[in-house]
CSV table of C-alpha atoms in Angstrom, one decimal:
chain,number,residue,atom,x,y,z
E,248,MET,CA,9.7,-25.4,-6.5
E,249,GLU,CA,7.8,-25.1,-9.7
E,250,LEU,CA,5.7,-21.9,-10.1
E,251,ILE,CA,2.1,-22.7,-11.1
E,252,GLN,CA,-0.2,-20.3,-13.0
E,253,ASN,CA,-3.7,-20.2,-11.4
E,254,THR,CA,-5.0,-19.7,-14.9
E,255,ALA,CA,-3.6,-21.1,-18.2
E,256,ASP,CA,-4.7,-17.8,-20.0
E,257,LEU,CA,-1.5,-15.7,-20.1
E,258,SER,CA,-3.5,-12.6,-21.0
E,259,ALA,CA,-5.0,-12.7,-17.5
E,260,TYR,CA,-1.5,-11.6,-16.3
E,261,LEU,CA,-1.9,-8.4,-18.4
E,262,ALA,CA,-5.4,-7.5,-17.3
E,263,ALA,CA,-6.4,-4.5,-15.2
E,264,ASP,CA,-8.5,-4.8,-12.1
E,265,GLU,CA,-9.4,-2.7,-9.1
E,266,ALA,CA,-6.0,-3.1,-7.4
E,267,ILE,CA,-3.8,-3.3,-10.5
E,268,ASP,CA,-5.3,-0.3,-12.3
E,269,HIS,CA,-2.7,0.1,-15.0
E,270,ARG,CA,-5.0,2.2,-17.2
E,271,HIS,CA,-5.0,4.9,-14.6
E,272,PRO,CA,-3.4,8.2,-15.9
E,273,LEU,CA,-0.8,8.3,-13.1
E,274,VAL,CA,0.2,4.7,-13.8
E,275,LEU,CA,0.5,5.4,-17.6
E,276,GLU,CA,2.4,8.6,-17.0
E,277,THR,CA,4.9,6.9,-14.6
E,278,ALA,CA,5.3,4.0,-17.0
E,279,ALA,CA,6.0,6.4,-19.9
E,280,ARG,CA,8.6,8.3,-17.9
E,281,LEU,CA,10.4,5.1,-16.9
E,282,ALA,CA,10.2,3.7,-20.4
E,283,ALA,CA,11.8,6.8,-21.9
E,284,GLY,CA,15.1,6.1,-20.2
E,285,VAL,CA,15.6,2.5,-21.3
E,286,ASP,CA,16.3,0.6,-24.5
E,287,ASP,CA,14.1,-2.6,-24.2
E,288,SER,CA,11.5,-4.4,-22.1
E,289,TYR,CA,14.2,-6.0,-19.9
E,290,GLY,CA,15.6,-2.5,-19.1
E,291,TYR,CA,12.1,-1.3,-18.4
E,292,ALA,CA,11.3,-4.1,-16.1
E,293,ARG,CA,14.4,-3.4,-14.1
E,294,ALA,CA,13.7,0.3,-14.0
E,295,ALA,CA,10.1,-0.2,-12.9
E,296,TYR,CA,11.3,-2.6,-10.2
E,297,GLU,CA,13.9,-0.3,-8.9
E,298,PHE,CA,11.5,2.6,-8.9
E,299,VAL,CA,9.0,0.8,-6.8
E,300,ARG,CA,11.6,-0.7,-4.5
E,301,ASP,CA,13.5,2.5,-3.9
E,302,ALA,CA,11.2,5.5,-4.5
E,303,ILE,CA,8.2,4.2,-2.6
E,304,PRO,CA,9.1,3.5,1.0
E,305,HIS,CA,7.7,0.4,2.8
E,306,SER,CA,5.3,2.0,5.3
E,307,GLN,CA,6.8,0.0,8.2
E,308,ASP,CA,10.3,1.3,7.4
E,309,SER,CA,9.2,4.9,7.1
E,310,GLY,CA,6.7,4.8,10.0
E,311,ASP,CA,3.8,5.8,7.7
E,312,LEU,CA,0.5,4.6,9.2
E,313,ARG,CA,-1.5,5.0,6.0
E,314,VAL,CA,-2.8,1.8,4.2
E,315,THR,CA,-2.7,1.7,0.4
E,316,TRP,CA,-3.7,-1.1,-1.9
E,317,ARG,CA,-4.6,0.3,-5.3
E,318,ALA,CA,-1.6,0.7,-7.6
E,319,SER,CA,-2.4,4.3,-8.6
E,320,ASP,CA,-2.8,5.3,-4.9
E,321,VAL,CA,0.5,3.7,-4.0
E,322,LEU,CA,2.2,5.7,-6.7
E,323,GLU,CA,0.4,8.9,-5.7
E,324,ARG,CA,0.9,8.6,-1.9
E,325,ARG,CA,4.4,7.0,-2.2
E,326,THR,CA,3.7,4.5,0.6
E,327,GLY,CA,2.6,0.9,1.1
E,328,ILE,CA,3.4,-2.4,2.6
E,329,CYS,CA,4.8,-5.3,0.5
E,330,HIS,CA,1.4,-6.2,-1.0
E,331,ALA,CA,0.6,-2.6,-2.1
E,332,LYS,CA,4.1,-2.2,-3.6
E,333,ALA,CA,3.6,-5.5,-5.5
E,334,HIS,CA,0.3,-4.2,-6.9
E,335,ALA,CA,2.1,-1.0,-8.0
E,336,LEU,CA,4.9,-2.9,-9.7
E,337,ALA,CA,2.5,-5.3,-11.4
E,338,ALA,CA,0.5,-2.3,-12.8
E,339,LEU,CA,3.7,-0.6,-14.2
E,340,LEU,CA,4.8,-3.8,-15.8
E,341,ARG,CA,1.4,-4.7,-17.3
E,342,ALA,CA,1.2,-1.1,-18.6
E,343,GLU,CA,4.1,-2.0,-20.9
E,344,ASP,CA,2.7,-5.4,-21.8
E,345,ILE,CA,4.9,-7.5,-19.6
E,346,PRO,CA,3.0,-10.4,-18.1
E,347,THR,CA,3.2,-10.1,-14.3
E,348,ALA,CA,1.8,-12.3,-11.5
E,349,LEU,CA,1.3,-11.8,-7.8
E,350,CYS,CA,2.8,-14.5,-5.6
E,351,TYR,CA,3.2,-15.0,-1.9
E,352,GLN,CA,5.4,-16.3,0.9
E,353,ARG,CA,4.5,-17.3,4.5
E,354,LEU,CA,7.0,-15.7,6.9
E,355,THR,CA,7.4,-15.3,10.6
E,356,HIS,CA,5.7,-12.1,11.7
E,357,ASP,CA,8.0,-9.5,13.2
E,358,GLY,CA,7.5,-7.4,16.3
E,359,ASP,CA,4.9,-8.1,18.9
E,360,ALA,CA,2.4,-9.8,16.6
E,361,GLY,CA,4.1,-13.2,16.6
E,362,GLY,CA,2.9,-16.1,14.4
E,363,HIS,CA,3.1,-15.9,10.7
E,364,VAL,CA,2.1,-13.4,8.0
E,365,VAL,CA,1.7,-13.7,4.2
E,366,HIS,CA,4.3,-11.6,2.3
E,367,GLY,CA,3.6,-10.4,-1.2
E,368,LEU,CA,5.9,-10.2,-4.3
E,369,VAL,CA,5.6,-10.5,-8.0
E,370,ALA,CA,6.8,-12.7,-10.9
E,371,VAL,CA,7.6,-11.5,-14.4
E,372,ARG,CA,7.5,-13.6,-17.5
E,373,PHE,CA,10.6,-13.4,-19.7
E,374,HIS,CA,12.2,-16.1,-22.0
E,375,GLY,CA,9.1,-18.3,-21.6
E,376,ALA,CA,9.6,-18.6,-17.8
E,377,TRP,CA,8.5,-16.8,-14.7
E,378,HIS,CA,11.0,-15.0,-12.5
E,379,ARG,CA,10.0,-13.8,-9.0
E,380,GLN,CA,11.0,-10.3,-7.8
E,381,ASP,CA,10.5,-8.7,-4.4
E,382,PRO,CA,10.1,-4.9,-4.5
E,383,ARG,CA,9.3,-4.4,-0.7
E,384,GLY,CA,12.4,-2.2,-0.3
E,385,ASN,CA,15.9,-2.8,1.0
E,386,LYS,CA,17.2,-2.0,4.5
E,387,PRO,CA,20.0,-3.4,6.7
E,388,GLY,CA,19.9,-7.2,6.3
E,389,VAL,CA,17.7,-7.0,3.2
E,390,ASP,CA,19.3,-6.7,-0.3
E,391,ALA,CA,16.7,-7.7,-2.9
E,392,GLN,CA,17.7,-7.1,-6.6
E,393,PHE,CA,16.0,-7.5,-9.9
E,394,SER,CA,17.3,-10.7,-11.5
E,395,LEU,CA,16.4,-13.1,-14.3
E,396,ALA,CA,19.3,-15.4,-13.6
E,397,GLY,CA,18.6,-16.6,-10.1
E,398,GLU,CA,16.5,-15.1,-7.4
E,399,ARG,CA,17.6,-12.2,-5.3
E,400,LEU,CA,14.6,-11.9,-3.0
E,401,ALA,CA,14.3,-10.2,0.3
E,402,TRP,CA,14.0,-13.4,2.3
E,403,VAL,CA,14.2,-17.2,2.0
E,404,PRO,CA,11.5,-19.0,3.9
E,405,ASP,CA,12.8,-21.2,6.7
E,406,PRO,CA,10.9,-24.6,6.8
E,407,GLN,CA,12.1,-25.1,10.4
E,408,SER,CA,10.0,-22.1,11.4
E,409,ASN,CA,7.0,-23.3,9.3
E,410,GLU,CA,7.7,-20.7,6.7
E,411,MET,CA,7.1,-21.5,3.0
E,412,ASP,CA,6.9,-20.3,-0.6
E,413,TYR,CA,3.5,-20.5,-2.2
E,414,PRO,CA,4.0,-21.8,-5.8
E,415,VAL,CA,0.8,-20.3,-7.2
E,416,LEU,CA,1.0,-17.3,-9.6
E,417,TYR,CA,-2.1,-15.2,-9.2
E,418,ALA,CA,-3.5,-13.0,-12.0
E,419,GLU,CA,-5.4,-10.9,-9.3
E,420,PRO,CA,-4.6,-10.2,-5.7
E,421,HIS,CA,-5.5,-13.1,-3.4
E,422,PRO,CA,-9.0,-12.2,-1.9
E,423,ALA,CA,-7.8,-12.8,1.7
E,424,VAL,CA,-5.0,-10.3,1.3
E,425,LEU,CA,-7.0,-7.7,-0.6
E,426,GLY,CA,-9.8,-7.9,1.8
E,427,ALA,CA,-7.5,-7.2,4.8
E,428,LEU,CA,-5.9,-4.3,3.0
E,429,LYS,CA,-9.3,-2.7,2.0
E,430,ALA,CA,-10.7,-3.1,5.5
E,431,ALA,CA,-7.8,-1.7,7.5
E,432,PRO,CA,-8.1,1.9,8.7
E,433,ASP,CA,-4.4,2.1,9.5
E,434,ARG,CA,-1.2,0.0,9.4
E,435,PRO,CA,-1.3,-1.1,13.1
E,436,TYR,CA,-4.7,-2.5,12.5
E,437,LEU,CA,-3.6,-4.2,9.3
E,438,TRP,CA,-0.7,-5.8,11.0
E,439,LYS,CA,-3.2,-7.6,13.2
E,440,THR,CA,-5.5,-8.7,10.4
E,441,LEU,CA,-3.3,-9.8,7.5
E,442,PRO,CA,-3.7,-13.5,6.8
E,443,GLY,CA,-1.1,-15.8,8.3
E,444,THR,CA,-1.7,-18.5,5.6
E,445,LEU,CA,-3.3,-19.0,2.2
E,446,GLN,CA,-5.2,-21.8,0.7
E,447,ALA,CA,-2.8,-24.1,-1.1
E,448,SER,CA,-5.1,-24.7,-4.2
E,449,ALA,CA,-3.3,-24.0,-7.5
E,450,GLY,CA,-6.5,-23.3,-9.3
E,451,ARG,CA,-6.9,-24.4,-12.9
E,452,GLY,CA,-3.4,-23.6,-14.3
E,453,ALA,CA,-0.4,-25.7,-15.3
E,454,PRO,CA,3.2,-25.6,-14.0
E,455,ALA,CA,5.2,-22.8,-15.5
E,456,ALA,CA,8.7,-23.3,-16.9
E,457,GLY,CA,11.7,-22.9,-14.6
E,458,SER,CA,12.4,-23.6,-10.9
E,459,VAL,CA,12.8,-21.4,-7.9
E,460,ARG,CA,16.4,-20.8,-6.6
E,461,SER,CA,16.9,-18.9,-3.4
E,462,LEU,CA,20.1,-16.9,-2.9
E,463,THR,CA,19.5,-14.8,0.2
E,464,SER,CA,18.8,-15.3,3.9
E,465,ARG,CA,16.0,-13.8,5.9
E,466,PRO,CA,16.2,-12.4,9.5
E,467,SER,CA,12.7,-11.1,9.9
E,468,LEU,CA,9.7,-9.9,8.0
E,469,ALA,CA,9.7,-6.1,8.2
């Protein structure tokens, strides 16, 4: 699968918006602290990824009912679902001038909800190519890792179950996802209202370099 930018303007993947608020003092402070312990941008990207993956629990794993969606709030409250954690990681990476996109998968919904749900992750641009990373947080059966040499994502979509990777790289959160996050009073409500599919339009961009290679298997979404 080729990853496709939804805008040809690479600077869009460095921009701040209401969800990826990387000019917020807490985002800048966190980025500076992480940057102080590494030697280069690759080391920083890995450190930021591992911080979001490990230090901010996925709210389903921790049982936290709060819903976050703005990057600075995710960092302050230390909780969020996959989309919120993707926004936080994108903000930390963009704060250090690393182009970062939001991207999505369609996976089988876990628990009693049934059907499918859109899962969020990011892609970082290094060596002239995009590399997807999943910071949702590890648990038994999930071992996502930062990697520029082959994907180490939480899950691989199963076409037999009508799951899929969306190839589009978004500079801003998809409006259907962001709208659900902003409208949800708590996580149980959000679990019922997250979109199960996204429009397949690639926007006005062109294919990015590199292909997607999946190296893990996926038992369930949460």
